[in-house]
Tab-separated table of N, CA, C and O in Angstrom:
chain	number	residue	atom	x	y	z
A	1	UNK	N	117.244	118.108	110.511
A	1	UNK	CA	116.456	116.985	110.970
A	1	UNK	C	117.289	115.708	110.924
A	1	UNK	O	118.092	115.401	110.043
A	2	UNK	N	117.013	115.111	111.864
A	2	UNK	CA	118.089	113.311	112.116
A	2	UNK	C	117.017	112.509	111.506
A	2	UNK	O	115.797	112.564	111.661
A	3	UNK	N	117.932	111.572	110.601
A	3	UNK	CA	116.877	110.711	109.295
A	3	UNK	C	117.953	109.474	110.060
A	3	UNK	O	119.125	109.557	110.428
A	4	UNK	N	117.055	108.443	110.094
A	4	UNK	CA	117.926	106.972	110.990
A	4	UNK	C	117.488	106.422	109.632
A	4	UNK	O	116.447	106.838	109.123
A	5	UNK	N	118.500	105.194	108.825
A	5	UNK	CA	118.235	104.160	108.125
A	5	UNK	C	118.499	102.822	108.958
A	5	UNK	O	118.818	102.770	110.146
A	6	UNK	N	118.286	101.683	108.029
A	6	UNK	CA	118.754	100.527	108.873
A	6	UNK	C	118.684	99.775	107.427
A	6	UNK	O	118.049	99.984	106.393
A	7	UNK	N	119.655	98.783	107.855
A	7	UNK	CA	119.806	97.540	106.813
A	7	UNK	C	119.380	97.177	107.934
A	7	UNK	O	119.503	97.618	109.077
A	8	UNK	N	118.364	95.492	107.035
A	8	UNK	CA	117.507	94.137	107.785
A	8	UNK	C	117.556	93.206	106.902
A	8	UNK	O	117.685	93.336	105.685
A	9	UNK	N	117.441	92.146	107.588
A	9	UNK	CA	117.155	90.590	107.229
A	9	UNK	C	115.673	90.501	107.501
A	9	UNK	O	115.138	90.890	108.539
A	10	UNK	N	114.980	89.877	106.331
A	10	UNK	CA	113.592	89.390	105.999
A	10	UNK	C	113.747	87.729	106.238
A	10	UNK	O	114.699	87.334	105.564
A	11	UNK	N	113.231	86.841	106.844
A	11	UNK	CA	113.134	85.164	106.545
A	11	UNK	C	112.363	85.297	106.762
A	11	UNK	O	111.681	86.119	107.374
A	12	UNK	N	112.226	83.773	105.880
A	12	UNK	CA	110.473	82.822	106.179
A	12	UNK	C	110.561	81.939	106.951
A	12	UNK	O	111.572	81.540	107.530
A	13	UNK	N	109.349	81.511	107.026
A	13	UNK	CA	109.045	80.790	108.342
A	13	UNK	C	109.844	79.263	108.743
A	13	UNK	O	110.240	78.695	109.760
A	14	UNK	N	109.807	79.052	107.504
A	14	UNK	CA	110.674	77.447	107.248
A	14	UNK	C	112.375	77.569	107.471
A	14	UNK	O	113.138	76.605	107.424
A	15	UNK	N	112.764	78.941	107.716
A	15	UNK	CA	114.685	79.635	107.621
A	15	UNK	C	115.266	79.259	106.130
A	15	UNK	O	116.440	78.902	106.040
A	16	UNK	N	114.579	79.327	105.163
A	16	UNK	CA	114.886	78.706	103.727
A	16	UNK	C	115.451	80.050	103.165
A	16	UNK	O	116.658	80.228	103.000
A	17	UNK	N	114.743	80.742	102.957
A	17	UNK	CA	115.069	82.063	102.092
A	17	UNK	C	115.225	83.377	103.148
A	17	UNK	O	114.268	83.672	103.863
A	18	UNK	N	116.456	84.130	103.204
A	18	UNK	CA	117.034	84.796	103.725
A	18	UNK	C	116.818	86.082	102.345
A	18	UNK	O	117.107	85.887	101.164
A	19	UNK	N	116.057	87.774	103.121
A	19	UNK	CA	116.387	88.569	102.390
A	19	UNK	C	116.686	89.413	102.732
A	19	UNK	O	115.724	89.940	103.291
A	20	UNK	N	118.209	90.503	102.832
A	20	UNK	CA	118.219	91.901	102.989
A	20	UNK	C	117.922	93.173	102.231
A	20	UNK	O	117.798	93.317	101.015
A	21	UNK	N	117.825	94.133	103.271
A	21	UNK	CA	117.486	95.403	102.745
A	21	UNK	C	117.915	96.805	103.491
A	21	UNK	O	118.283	96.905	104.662
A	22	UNK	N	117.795	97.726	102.653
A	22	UNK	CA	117.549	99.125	103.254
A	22	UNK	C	116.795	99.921	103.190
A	22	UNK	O	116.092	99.938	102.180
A	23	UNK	N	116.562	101.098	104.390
A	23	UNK	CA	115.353	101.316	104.257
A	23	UNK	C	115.233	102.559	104.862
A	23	UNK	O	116.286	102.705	105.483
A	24	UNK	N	114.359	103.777	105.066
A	24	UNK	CA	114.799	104.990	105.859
A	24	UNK	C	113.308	104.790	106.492
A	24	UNK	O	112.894	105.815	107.033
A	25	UNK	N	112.592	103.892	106.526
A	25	UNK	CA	111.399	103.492	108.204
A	25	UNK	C	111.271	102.283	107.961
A	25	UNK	O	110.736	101.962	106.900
A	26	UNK	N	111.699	101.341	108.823
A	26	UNK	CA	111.929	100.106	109.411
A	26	UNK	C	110.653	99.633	109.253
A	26	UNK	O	110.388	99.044	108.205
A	27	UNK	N	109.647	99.806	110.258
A	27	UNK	CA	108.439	99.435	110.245
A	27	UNK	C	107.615	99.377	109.615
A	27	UNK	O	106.833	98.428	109.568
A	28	UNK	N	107.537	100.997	108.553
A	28	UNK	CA	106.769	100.700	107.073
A	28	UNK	C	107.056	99.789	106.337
A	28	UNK	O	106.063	99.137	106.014
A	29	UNK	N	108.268	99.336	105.791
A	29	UNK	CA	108.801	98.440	105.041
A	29	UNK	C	108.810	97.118	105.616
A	29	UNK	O	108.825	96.403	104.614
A	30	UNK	N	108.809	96.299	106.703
A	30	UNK	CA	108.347	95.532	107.014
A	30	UNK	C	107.014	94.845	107.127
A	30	UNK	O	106.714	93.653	107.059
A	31	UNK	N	106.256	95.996	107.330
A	31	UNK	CA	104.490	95.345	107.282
A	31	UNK	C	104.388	95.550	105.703
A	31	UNK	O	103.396	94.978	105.251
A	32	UNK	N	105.126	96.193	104.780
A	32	UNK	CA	104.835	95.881	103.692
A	32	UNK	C	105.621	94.804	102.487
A	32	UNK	O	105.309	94.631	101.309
A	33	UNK	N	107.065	94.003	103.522
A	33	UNK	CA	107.193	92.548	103.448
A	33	UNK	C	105.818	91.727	103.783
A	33	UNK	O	105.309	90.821	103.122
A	34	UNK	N	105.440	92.221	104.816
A	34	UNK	CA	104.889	90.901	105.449
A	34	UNK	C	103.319	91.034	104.661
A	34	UNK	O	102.656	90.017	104.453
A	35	UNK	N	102.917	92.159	104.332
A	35	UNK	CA	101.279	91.807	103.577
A	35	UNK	C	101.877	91.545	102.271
A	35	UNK	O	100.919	91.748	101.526
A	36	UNK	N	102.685	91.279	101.664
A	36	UNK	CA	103.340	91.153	100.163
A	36	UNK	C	102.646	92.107	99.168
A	36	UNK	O	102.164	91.747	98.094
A	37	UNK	N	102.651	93.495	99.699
A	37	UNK	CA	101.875	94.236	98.658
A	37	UNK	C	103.220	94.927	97.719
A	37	UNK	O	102.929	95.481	96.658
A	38	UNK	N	104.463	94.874	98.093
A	38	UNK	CA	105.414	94.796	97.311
A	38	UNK	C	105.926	93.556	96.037
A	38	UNK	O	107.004	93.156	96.476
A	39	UNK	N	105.723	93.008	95.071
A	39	UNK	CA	106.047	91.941	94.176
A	39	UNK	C	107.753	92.078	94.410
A	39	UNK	O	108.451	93.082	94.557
A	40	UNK	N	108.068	90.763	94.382
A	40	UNK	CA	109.663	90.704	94.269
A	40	UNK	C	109.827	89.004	95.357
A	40	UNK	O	108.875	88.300	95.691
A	41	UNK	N	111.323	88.750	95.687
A	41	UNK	CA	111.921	88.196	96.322
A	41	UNK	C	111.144	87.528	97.452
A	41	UNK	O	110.899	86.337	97.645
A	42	UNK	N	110.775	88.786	98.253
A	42	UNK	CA	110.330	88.138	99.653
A	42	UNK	C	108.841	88.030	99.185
A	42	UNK	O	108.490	86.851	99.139
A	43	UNK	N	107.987	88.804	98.871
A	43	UNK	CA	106.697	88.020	98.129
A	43	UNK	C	106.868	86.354	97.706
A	43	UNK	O	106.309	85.299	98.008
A	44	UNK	N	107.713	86.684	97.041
A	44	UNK	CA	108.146	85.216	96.184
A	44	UNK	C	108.048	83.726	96.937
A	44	UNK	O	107.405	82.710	96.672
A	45	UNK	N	109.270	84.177	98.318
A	45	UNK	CA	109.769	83.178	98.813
A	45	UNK	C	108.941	83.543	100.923
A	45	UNK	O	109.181	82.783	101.861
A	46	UNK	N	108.180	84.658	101.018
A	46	UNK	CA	107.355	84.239	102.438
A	46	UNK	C	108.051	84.884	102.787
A	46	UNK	O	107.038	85.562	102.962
A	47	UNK	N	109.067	85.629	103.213
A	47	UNK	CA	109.577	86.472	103.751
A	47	UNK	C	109.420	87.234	104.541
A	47	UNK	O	110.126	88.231	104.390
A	48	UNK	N	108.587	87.245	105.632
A	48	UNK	CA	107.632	88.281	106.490
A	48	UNK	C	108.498	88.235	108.018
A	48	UNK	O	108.111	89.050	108.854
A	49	UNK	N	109.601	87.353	108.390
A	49	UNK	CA	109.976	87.286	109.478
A	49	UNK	C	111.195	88.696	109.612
A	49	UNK	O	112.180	88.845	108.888
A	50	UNK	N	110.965	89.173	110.210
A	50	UNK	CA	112.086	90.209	110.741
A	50	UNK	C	112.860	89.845	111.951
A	50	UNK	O	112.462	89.914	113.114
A	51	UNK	N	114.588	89.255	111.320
A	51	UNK	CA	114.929	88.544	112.307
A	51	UNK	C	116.085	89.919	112.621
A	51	UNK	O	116.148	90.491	113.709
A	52	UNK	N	116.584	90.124	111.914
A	52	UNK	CA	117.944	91.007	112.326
A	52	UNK	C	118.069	92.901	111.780
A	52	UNK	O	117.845	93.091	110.584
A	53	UNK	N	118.326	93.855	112.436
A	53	UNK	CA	118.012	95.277	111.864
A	53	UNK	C	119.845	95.944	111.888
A	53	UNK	O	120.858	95.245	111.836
A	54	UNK	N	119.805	96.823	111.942
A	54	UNK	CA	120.999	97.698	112.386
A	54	UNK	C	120.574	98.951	111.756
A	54	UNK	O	120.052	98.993	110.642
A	55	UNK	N	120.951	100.581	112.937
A	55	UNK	CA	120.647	101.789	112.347
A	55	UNK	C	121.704	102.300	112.127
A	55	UNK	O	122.714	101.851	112.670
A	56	UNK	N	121.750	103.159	111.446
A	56	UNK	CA	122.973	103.902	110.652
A	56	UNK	C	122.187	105.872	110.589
A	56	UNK	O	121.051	106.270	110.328
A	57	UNK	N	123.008	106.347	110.830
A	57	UNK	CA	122.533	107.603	110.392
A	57	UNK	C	122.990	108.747	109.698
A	57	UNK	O	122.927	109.956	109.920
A	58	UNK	N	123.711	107.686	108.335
A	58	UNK	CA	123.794	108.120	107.001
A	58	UNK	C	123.687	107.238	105.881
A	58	UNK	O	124.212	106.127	105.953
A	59	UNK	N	122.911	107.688	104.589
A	59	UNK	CA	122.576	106.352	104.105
A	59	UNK	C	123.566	105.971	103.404
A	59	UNK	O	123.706	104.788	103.091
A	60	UNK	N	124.324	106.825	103.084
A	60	UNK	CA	125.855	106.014	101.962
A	60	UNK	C	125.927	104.729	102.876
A	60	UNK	O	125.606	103.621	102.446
A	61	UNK	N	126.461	104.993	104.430
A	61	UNK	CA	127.107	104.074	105.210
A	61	UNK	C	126.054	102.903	105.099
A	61	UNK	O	126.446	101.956	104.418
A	62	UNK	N	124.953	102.804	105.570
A	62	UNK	CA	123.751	102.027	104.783
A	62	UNK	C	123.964	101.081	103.979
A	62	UNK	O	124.134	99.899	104.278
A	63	UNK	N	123.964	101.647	102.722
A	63	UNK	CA	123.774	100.862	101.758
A	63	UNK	C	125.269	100.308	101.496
A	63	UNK	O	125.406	99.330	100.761
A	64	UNK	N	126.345	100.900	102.064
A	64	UNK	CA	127.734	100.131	102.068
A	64	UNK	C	127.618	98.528	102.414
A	64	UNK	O	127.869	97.454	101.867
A	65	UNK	N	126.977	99.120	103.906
A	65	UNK	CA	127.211	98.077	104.757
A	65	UNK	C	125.987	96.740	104.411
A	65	UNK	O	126.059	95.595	104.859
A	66	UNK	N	124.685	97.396	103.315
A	66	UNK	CA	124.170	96.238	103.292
A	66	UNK	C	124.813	95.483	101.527
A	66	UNK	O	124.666	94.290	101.259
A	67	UNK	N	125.199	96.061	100.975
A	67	UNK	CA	126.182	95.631	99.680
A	67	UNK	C	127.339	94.441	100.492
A	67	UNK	O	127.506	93.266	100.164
A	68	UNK	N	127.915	95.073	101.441
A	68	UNK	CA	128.862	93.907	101.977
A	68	UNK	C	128.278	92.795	102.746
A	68	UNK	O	128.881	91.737	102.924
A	69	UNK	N	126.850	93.095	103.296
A	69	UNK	CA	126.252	91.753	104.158
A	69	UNK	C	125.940	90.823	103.147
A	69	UNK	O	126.197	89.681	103.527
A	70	UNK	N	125.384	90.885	101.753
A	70	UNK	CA	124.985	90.400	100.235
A	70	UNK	C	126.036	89.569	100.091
A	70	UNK	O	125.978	88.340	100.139
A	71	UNK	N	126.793	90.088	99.953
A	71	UNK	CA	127.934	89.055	99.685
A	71	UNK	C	129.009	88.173	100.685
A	71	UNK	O	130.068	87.755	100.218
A	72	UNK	N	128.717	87.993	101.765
A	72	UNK	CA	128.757	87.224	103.257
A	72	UNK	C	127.952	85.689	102.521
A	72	UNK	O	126.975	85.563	101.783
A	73	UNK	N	128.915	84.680	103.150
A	73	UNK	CA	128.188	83.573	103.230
A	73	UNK	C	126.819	83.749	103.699
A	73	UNK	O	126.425	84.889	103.944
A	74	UNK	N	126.065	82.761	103.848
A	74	UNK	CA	124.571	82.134	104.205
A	74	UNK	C	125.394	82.113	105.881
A	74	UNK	O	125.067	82.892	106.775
A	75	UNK	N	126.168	81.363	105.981
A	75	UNK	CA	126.986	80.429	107.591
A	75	UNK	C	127.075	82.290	108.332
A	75	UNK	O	126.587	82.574	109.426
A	76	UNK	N	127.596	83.022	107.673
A	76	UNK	CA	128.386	83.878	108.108
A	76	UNK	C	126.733	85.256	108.181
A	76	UNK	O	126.452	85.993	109.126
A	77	UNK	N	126.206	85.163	107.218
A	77	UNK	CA	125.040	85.878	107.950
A	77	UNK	C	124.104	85.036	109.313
A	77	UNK	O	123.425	85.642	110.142
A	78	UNK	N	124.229	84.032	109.278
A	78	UNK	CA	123.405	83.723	110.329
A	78	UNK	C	124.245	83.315	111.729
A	78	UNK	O	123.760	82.699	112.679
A	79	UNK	N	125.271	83.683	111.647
A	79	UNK	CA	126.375	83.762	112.794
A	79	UNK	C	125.776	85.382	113.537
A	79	UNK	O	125.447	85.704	114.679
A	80	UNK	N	125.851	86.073	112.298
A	80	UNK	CA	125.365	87.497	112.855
A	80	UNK	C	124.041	87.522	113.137
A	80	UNK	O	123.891	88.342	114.043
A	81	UNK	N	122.767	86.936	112.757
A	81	UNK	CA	121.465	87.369	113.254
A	81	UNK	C	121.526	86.575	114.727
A	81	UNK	O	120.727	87.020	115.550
A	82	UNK	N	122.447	85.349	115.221
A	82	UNK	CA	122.106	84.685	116.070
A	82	UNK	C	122.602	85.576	117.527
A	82	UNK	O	122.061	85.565	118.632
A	83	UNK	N	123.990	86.433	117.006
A	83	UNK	CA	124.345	87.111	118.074
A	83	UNK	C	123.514	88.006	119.001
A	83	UNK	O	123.657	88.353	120.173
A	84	UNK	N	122.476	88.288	117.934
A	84	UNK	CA	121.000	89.255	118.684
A	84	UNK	C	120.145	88.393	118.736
A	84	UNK	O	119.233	88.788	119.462
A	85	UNK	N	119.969	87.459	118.361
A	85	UNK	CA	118.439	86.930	118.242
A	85	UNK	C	118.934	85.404	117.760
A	85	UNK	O	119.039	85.137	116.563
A	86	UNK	N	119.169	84.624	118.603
A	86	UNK	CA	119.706	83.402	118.709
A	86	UNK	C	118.424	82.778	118.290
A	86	UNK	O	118.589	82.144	117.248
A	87	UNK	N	116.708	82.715	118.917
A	87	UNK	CA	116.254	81.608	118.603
A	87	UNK	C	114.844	82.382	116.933
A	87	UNK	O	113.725	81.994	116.596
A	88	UNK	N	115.711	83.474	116.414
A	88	UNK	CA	115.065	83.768	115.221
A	88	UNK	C	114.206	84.032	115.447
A	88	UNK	O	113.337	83.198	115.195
A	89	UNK	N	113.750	85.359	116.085
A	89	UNK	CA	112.369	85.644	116.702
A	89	UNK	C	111.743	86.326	115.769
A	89	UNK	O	112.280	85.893	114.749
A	90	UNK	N	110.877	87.194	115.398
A	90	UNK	CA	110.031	87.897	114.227
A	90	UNK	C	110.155	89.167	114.794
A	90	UNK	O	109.107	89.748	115.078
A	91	UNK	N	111.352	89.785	115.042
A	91	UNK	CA	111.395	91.540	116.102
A	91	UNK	C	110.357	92.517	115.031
A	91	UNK	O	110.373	93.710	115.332
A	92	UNK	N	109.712	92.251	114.158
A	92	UNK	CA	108.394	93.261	114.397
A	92	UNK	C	107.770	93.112	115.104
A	92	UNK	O	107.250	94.172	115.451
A	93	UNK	N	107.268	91.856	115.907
A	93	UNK	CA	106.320	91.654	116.837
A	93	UNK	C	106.174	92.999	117.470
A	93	UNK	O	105.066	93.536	117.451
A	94	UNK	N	107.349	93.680	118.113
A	94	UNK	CA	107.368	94.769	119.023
A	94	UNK	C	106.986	95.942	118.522
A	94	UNK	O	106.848	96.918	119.260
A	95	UNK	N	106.738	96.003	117.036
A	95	UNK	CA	106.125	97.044	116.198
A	95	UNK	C	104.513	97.369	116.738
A	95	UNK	O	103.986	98.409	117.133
A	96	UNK	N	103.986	95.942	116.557
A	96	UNK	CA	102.293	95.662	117.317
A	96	UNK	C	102.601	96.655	118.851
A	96	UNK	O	102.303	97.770	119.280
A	97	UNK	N	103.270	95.613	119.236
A	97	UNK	CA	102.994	96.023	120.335
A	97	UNK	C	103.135	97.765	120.894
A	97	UNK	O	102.671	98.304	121.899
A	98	UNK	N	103.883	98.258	119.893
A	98	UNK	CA	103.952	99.276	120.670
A	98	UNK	C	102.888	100.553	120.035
A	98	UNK	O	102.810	101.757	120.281
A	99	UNK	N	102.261	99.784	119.259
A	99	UNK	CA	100.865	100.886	118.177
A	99	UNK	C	99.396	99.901	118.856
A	99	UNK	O	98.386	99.602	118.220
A	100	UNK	N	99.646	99.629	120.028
A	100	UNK	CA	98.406	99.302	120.159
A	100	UNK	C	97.589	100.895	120.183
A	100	UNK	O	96.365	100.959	120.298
């Protein structure tokens, strides 16, 4: 069976607090940023925007690659979310949309 992960960027609404993660379903873990039924970080700081993803389909490589985004400037992660998503859009939106 093919198992897809993805490291993502969580922000809030104000672009103040920036959070990554990994995850092996994108979409579960996002609506459960965004209702804050998880305690932590993005609870903390509003975190419900899903600006940036990437899939991987092994999780070592995963969690490599989100250990090295962690330690990337603030300047230098948002160089990378802008290359996909220049005006910081909320890409779960397309989650709704596609479970109508």
């Amino acid at each position: 069976m093919y198992k897809q992960y993805y490291i993502y960027f969580m922000m809030s609404d104000n672009r103040n607090a920036l959070y990554i993660g990994v995850t092996d379903n994108l979409e579960r873990r996002v609506k459960e940023h965004q209702s804050g039924t998880i305690p932590g970080f993005t609870r903390k700081y509003c975190c419900t925007n899903l600006v940036y993803y990437e899939t991987y389909s092994d999780v070592d490589e995963a969690i490599a690659r989100e250990k090295k985004l962690k330690k990337w400037s603030r300047a230098k992660k948002e160089t990378l979310i802008q290359t996909t998503n220049p005006h910081y859009e909320d890409l779960s939106l397309s989650f709704r949309i596609n479970n109508k």
